[in-house]
Amino acid sequence: MMLAAGLGKRMRPITSTMPKPLVEVHGKALIDYGVDALVRAGVETIVVNVHYLADLMRAHLRKRSDVEIIISDETDRLLDSGGGIVKALPHLGPDPFYVMNADTFWIEGYRDNLDLLAVLWRPEAMDISLLIADMAQSTGYDGRGDFVMDATGRLTRREERDISPFIYAGAGIMKPELFDGYEAEPFSLNQIFDSAIEAERLYGVRLGGLWMTVGTPPAVRLAEDAFKASAAA
């Protein structure tokens, strides 16, 4: 599941004429970094939700011939991350599936991170496994961190006044049954995360490499510079 229906307001004026997932970094649209990572992980079908400037998204995704892409249309009503997944569930099947944000990506480390997520997936203990970036190995992020991780990889929320080095990297594996009882109405995926935390079944996997988020126009330049530095290393 590729979450690509956001409005990209913080990216204006760039997103005045294009949806945020089509903003280019280092010669490639943001969404293509995620699609490429999923293809490398062996994914054969990707569901992409669309809302803002949806026709441009459709036209861009039609260029992909290496993977089946199913559009989940939210042009009539934006459903947020949680509701968007609920609407797409009929296309996702009964097994755990990857979820990715269309505006975060990374330069791979010693192995592909989505492959690492799958290798470390333990369904008997986990309902969700999130890819977690270290603040020291990221660009474009200016927050206080998202989670606290214990020695087993289990995640809890950081306290409001605290700072944590662990950032949700915009990718994970989730069980479809987590969404049982939810309607295709607007709600945040954070509700699902919090339910998994309460059940002690939210886990994280440390990302290898360099994680980048492109939320504002200046972050585009930071990501470009990171690619140049990586190529020169």
Short mmCIF file of C-alpha atoms in Angstrom, two decimals:
data_model
loop_
_atom_site.label_atom_id
_atom_site.label_comp_id
_atom_site.label_asym_id
_atom_site.label_seq_id
_atom_site.Cartn_x
_atom_site.Cartn_y
_atom_site.Cartn_z
CA MET A 1 0.00 0.00 0.00
CA MET A 2 1.46 3.32 -1.09
CA LEU A 3 -0.05 6.34 0.69
CA ALA A 4 0.01 9.09 -1.92
CA ALA A 5 -3.21 11.06 -1.46
CA GLY A 6 -1.98 13.95 0.70
CA LEU A 7 -2.30 17.62 -0.26
CA GLY A 8 1.37 18.53 0.19
CA LYS A 9 0.56 21.97 1.61
CA ARG A 10 3.99 22.43 3.22
CA MET A 11 5.64 21.88 -0.16
CA ARG A 12 3.97 24.88 -1.81
CA PRO A 13 4.57 26.57 -4.21
CA ILE A 14 6.03 23.43 -5.84
CA THR A 15 2.81 21.52 -5.22
CA SER A 16 0.63 24.23 -6.70
CA THR A 17 0.93 22.45 -10.04
CA MET A 18 1.84 18.87 -9.12
CA PRO A 19 1.05 16.36 -6.37
CA LYS A 20 3.81 15.98 -3.82
CA PRO A 21 4.65 12.35 -4.79
CA LEU A 22 5.70 13.61 -8.23
CA VAL A 23 8.21 16.15 -6.91
CA GLU A 24 11.62 15.12 -8.24
CA VAL A 25 14.75 14.55 -6.18
CA HIS A 26 17.97 13.58 -7.94
CA GLY A 27 16.11 13.14 -11.23
CA LYS A 28 13.39 10.83 -9.94
CA ALA A 29 9.85 11.40 -8.62
CA LEU A 30 9.49 10.72 -4.91
CA ILE A 31 6.92 7.99 -5.43
CA ASP A 32 9.25 6.09 -7.75
CA TYR A 33 11.78 5.63 -4.96
CA GLY A 34 9.12 3.80 -2.96
CA VAL A 35 7.84 1.80 -5.92
CA ASP A 36 11.38 0.78 -6.83
CA ALA A 37 12.03 -0.37 -3.25
CA LEU A 38 8.84 -2.46 -3.27
CA VAL A 39 9.76 -4.03 -6.60
CA ARG A 40 13.22 -4.93 -5.26
CA ALA A 41 11.47 -6.58 -2.30
CA GLY A 42 9.52 -8.82 -4.68
CA VAL A 43 6.18 -7.03 -4.50
CA GLU A 44 4.07 -7.72 -7.60
CA THR A 45 1.01 -5.53 -6.90
CA ILE A 46 0.92 -2.07 -5.34
CA VAL A 47 -2.22 -0.19 -4.34
CA VAL A 48 -1.79 3.59 -4.55
CA ASN A 49 -4.40 5.98 -3.17
CA VAL A 50 -4.87 9.29 -5.00
CA HIS A 51 -6.74 12.53 -4.32
CA TYR A 52 -5.01 15.81 -5.20
CA LEU A 53 -4.34 16.26 -8.96
CA ALA A 54 -5.18 12.59 -9.32
CA ASP A 55 -5.03 12.62 -13.13
CA LEU A 56 -1.34 13.52 -13.00
CA MET A 57 -0.73 10.67 -10.57
CA ARG A 58 -2.57 8.21 -12.79
CA ALA A 59 -0.65 9.31 -15.89
CA HIS A 60 2.69 8.96 -14.12
CA LEU A 61 1.94 5.54 -12.66
CA ARG A 62 0.78 4.21 -16.04
CA LYS A 63 4.41 4.47 -17.14
CA ARG A 64 5.37 1.63 -14.80
CA SER A 65 5.50 -1.71 -16.59
CA ASP A 66 7.45 -3.66 -13.95
CA VAL A 67 4.66 -3.95 -11.38
CA GLU A 68 0.85 -4.00 -11.31
CA ILE A 69 -0.51 -0.77 -9.85
CA ILE A 70 -4.09 -0.51 -8.61
CA ILE A 71 -5.50 2.95 -7.98
CA SER A 72 -7.62 3.53 -4.88
CA ASP A 73 -9.56 6.65 -5.82
CA GLU A 74 -10.16 9.21 -3.05
CA THR A 75 -10.90 12.16 -5.31
CA ASP A 76 -14.37 12.57 -3.81
CA ARG A 77 -13.16 12.48 -0.21
CA LEU A 78 -9.73 12.41 1.36
CA LEU A 79 -9.64 9.61 3.94
CA ASP A 80 -6.34 10.24 5.76
CA SER A 81 -3.83 7.42 6.21
CA GLY A 82 -6.03 5.03 8.20
CA GLY A 83 -9.20 5.46 6.21
CA GLY A 84 -7.25 5.21 2.98
CA ILE A 85 -5.96 1.77 3.95
CA VAL A 86 -9.43 0.61 4.99
CA LYS A 87 -10.82 1.57 1.58
CA ALA A 88 -7.99 -0.30 -0.14
CA LEU A 89 -8.27 -3.49 1.94
CA PRO A 90 -10.26 -5.44 -0.70
CA HIS A 91 -7.24 -5.11 -3.00
CA LEU A 92 -4.66 -5.99 -0.34
CA GLY A 93 -5.73 -9.52 0.53
CA PRO A 94 -5.66 -11.49 3.81
CA ASP A 95 -1.90 -11.50 4.45
CA PRO A 96 0.35 -8.88 6.08
CA PHE A 97 1.32 -6.14 3.62
CA TYR A 98 3.84 -3.34 3.26
CA VAL A 99 2.64 0.23 3.86
CA MET A 100 4.75 3.12 2.56
CA ASN A 101 4.49 6.89 2.52
CA ALA A 102 5.09 8.38 -0.92
CA ASP A 103 7.25 11.25 0.38
CA THR A 104 9.92 9.47 2.40
CA PHE A 105 12.78 7.44 1.00
CA TRP A 106 16.33 6.40 1.74
CA ILE A 107 19.72 5.54 0.36
CA GLU A 108 20.12 1.84 1.12
CA GLY A 109 22.79 0.60 3.52
CA TYR A 110 24.29 -2.87 3.60
CA ARG A 111 21.04 -4.50 2.44
CA ASP A 112 17.62 -3.49 1.19
CA ASN A 113 15.59 -2.20 4.13
CA LEU A 114 12.24 -3.64 3.02
CA ASP A 115 13.89 -7.05 2.70
CA LEU A 116 15.24 -6.63 6.23
CA LEU A 117 11.75 -5.77 7.48
CA ALA A 118 10.41 -8.98 5.96
CA VAL A 119 13.24 -11.16 7.30
CA LEU A 120 12.71 -9.88 10.85
CA TRP A 121 8.90 -10.07 10.70
CA ARG A 122 7.55 -12.30 13.50
CA PRO A 123 3.75 -12.57 13.18
CA GLU A 124 3.43 -14.48 16.46
CA ALA A 125 4.73 -11.44 18.36
CA MET A 126 4.01 -8.51 16.05
CA ASP A 127 0.96 -6.86 14.57
CA ILE A 128 3.04 -4.06 13.05
CA SER A 129 6.74 -3.72 12.30
CA LEU A 130 7.92 -0.24 11.36
CA LEU A 131 11.11 0.86 9.69
CA ILE A 132 12.77 3.23 12.16
CA ALA A 133 15.39 5.81 11.23
CA ASP A 134 17.98 7.24 13.59
CA MET A 135 17.83 11.03 13.74
CA ALA A 136 21.60 11.15 13.23
CA GLN A 137 21.24 9.33 9.90
CA SER A 138 18.49 11.44 8.37
CA THR A 139 17.91 14.65 6.44
CA GLY A 140 14.91 16.97 6.18
CA TYR A 141 13.56 16.11 9.64
CA ASP A 142 13.13 18.77 12.31
CA GLY A 143 10.96 17.02 14.92
CA ARG A 144 11.61 15.50 18.35
CA GLY A 145 11.43 11.84 17.33
CA ASP A 146 8.48 9.47 17.41
CA PHE A 147 9.13 6.36 19.48
CA VAL A 148 11.17 4.76 22.23
CA MET A 149 12.59 1.35 21.32
CA ASP A 150 13.57 -1.31 23.84
CA ALA A 151 16.23 -3.99 23.45
CA THR A 152 13.79 -6.36 21.73
CA GLY A 153 12.68 -3.75 19.19
CA ARG A 154 9.32 -3.11 20.82
CA LEU A 155 8.10 0.47 20.39
CA THR A 156 6.27 2.88 22.67
CA ARG A 157 5.51 6.57 22.25
CA ARG A 158 8.05 9.05 23.57
CA GLU A 159 6.85 11.30 26.36
CA GLU A 160 5.65 14.70 25.14
CA ARG A 161 8.57 16.69 26.57
CA ASP A 162 11.24 14.14 25.70
CA ILE A 163 13.40 13.82 22.60
CA SER A 164 13.93 10.43 21.00
CA PRO A 165 16.38 9.59 18.21
CA PHE A 166 13.93 7.14 16.65
CA ILE A 167 11.81 8.39 13.74
CA TYR A 168 9.11 6.49 11.87
CA ALA A 169 10.66 6.16 8.42
CA GLY A 170 7.37 5.92 6.52
CA ALA A 171 7.43 2.19 5.82
CA GLY A 172 6.23 -0.90 7.66
CA ILE A 173 4.47 -4.24 7.59
CA MET A 174 0.94 -4.52 9.00
CA LYS A 175 -1.68 -7.19 9.49
CA PRO A 176 -5.00 -6.49 7.75
CA GLU A 177 -7.03 -7.63 10.76
CA LEU A 178 -5.83 -4.52 12.61
CA PHE A 179 -8.43 -2.62 10.60
CA ASP A 180 -11.37 -4.89 11.52
CA GLY A 181 -14.32 -2.78 12.62
CA TYR A 182 -13.05 0.41 11.02
CA GLU A 183 -14.96 2.16 8.26
CA ALA A 184 -13.54 3.95 5.23
CA GLU A 185 -13.82 7.26 7.07
CA PRO A 186 -11.05 9.80 7.68
CA PHE A 187 -8.76 8.73 10.53
CA SER A 188 -5.04 8.62 11.17
CA LEU A 189 -2.91 5.51 11.07
CA ASN A 190 -1.66 6.65 14.46
CA GLN A 191 -4.83 5.15 15.97
CA ILE A 192 -3.73 1.76 14.70
CA PHE A 193 -0.21 2.30 16.02
CA ASP A 194 -1.56 3.18 19.46
CA SER A 195 -3.74 0.07 19.57
CA ALA A 196 -0.70 -2.06 18.74
CA ILE A 197 1.31 -0.30 21.45
CA GLU A 198 -1.41 -1.04 24.00
CA ALA A 199 -1.27 -4.70 23.02
CA GLU A 200 2.58 -4.61 23.16
CA ARG A 201 2.70 -5.72 19.52
CA LEU A 202 4.27 -2.69 17.79
CA TYR A 203 7.90 -3.30 16.84
CA GLY A 204 10.60 -1.49 14.92
CA VAL A 205 13.54 -2.36 12.70
CA ARG A 206 16.51 0.01 12.47
CA LEU A 207 16.99 1.42 8.99
CA GLY A 208 20.39 0.99 7.41
CA GLY A 209 21.71 3.81 5.24
CA LEU A 210 20.47 7.39 5.07
CA TRP A 211 16.78 8.30 5.49
CA MET A 212 15.31 11.38 3.85
CA THR A 213 11.98 13.13 4.17
CA VAL A 214 11.00 15.88 1.76
CA GLY A 215 8.26 17.92 3.40
CA THR A 216 9.26 21.44 2.37
CA PRO A 217 11.05 23.03 -0.63
CA PRO A 218 14.34 23.47 1.32
CA ALA A 219 14.30 19.75 2.13
CA VAL A 220 14.55 19.00 -1.59
CA ARG A 221 17.97 20.64 -1.69
CA LEU A 222 19.07 18.77 1.45
CA ALA A 223 18.11 15.48 -0.20
CA GLU A 224 19.91 16.44 -3.42
CA ASP A 225 23.05 17.23 -1.42
CA ALA A 226 22.79 13.91 0.42
CA PHE A 227 22.74 12.02 -2.88
CA LYS A 228 25.80 13.92 -4.10
CA ALA A 229 27.67 13.23 -0.86
CA SER A 230 26.74 9.54 -1.05
CA ALA A 231 27.99 9.27 -4.63
CA ALA A 232 31.28 10.92 -3.67
CA ALA A 233 31.86 8.70 -0.63
#
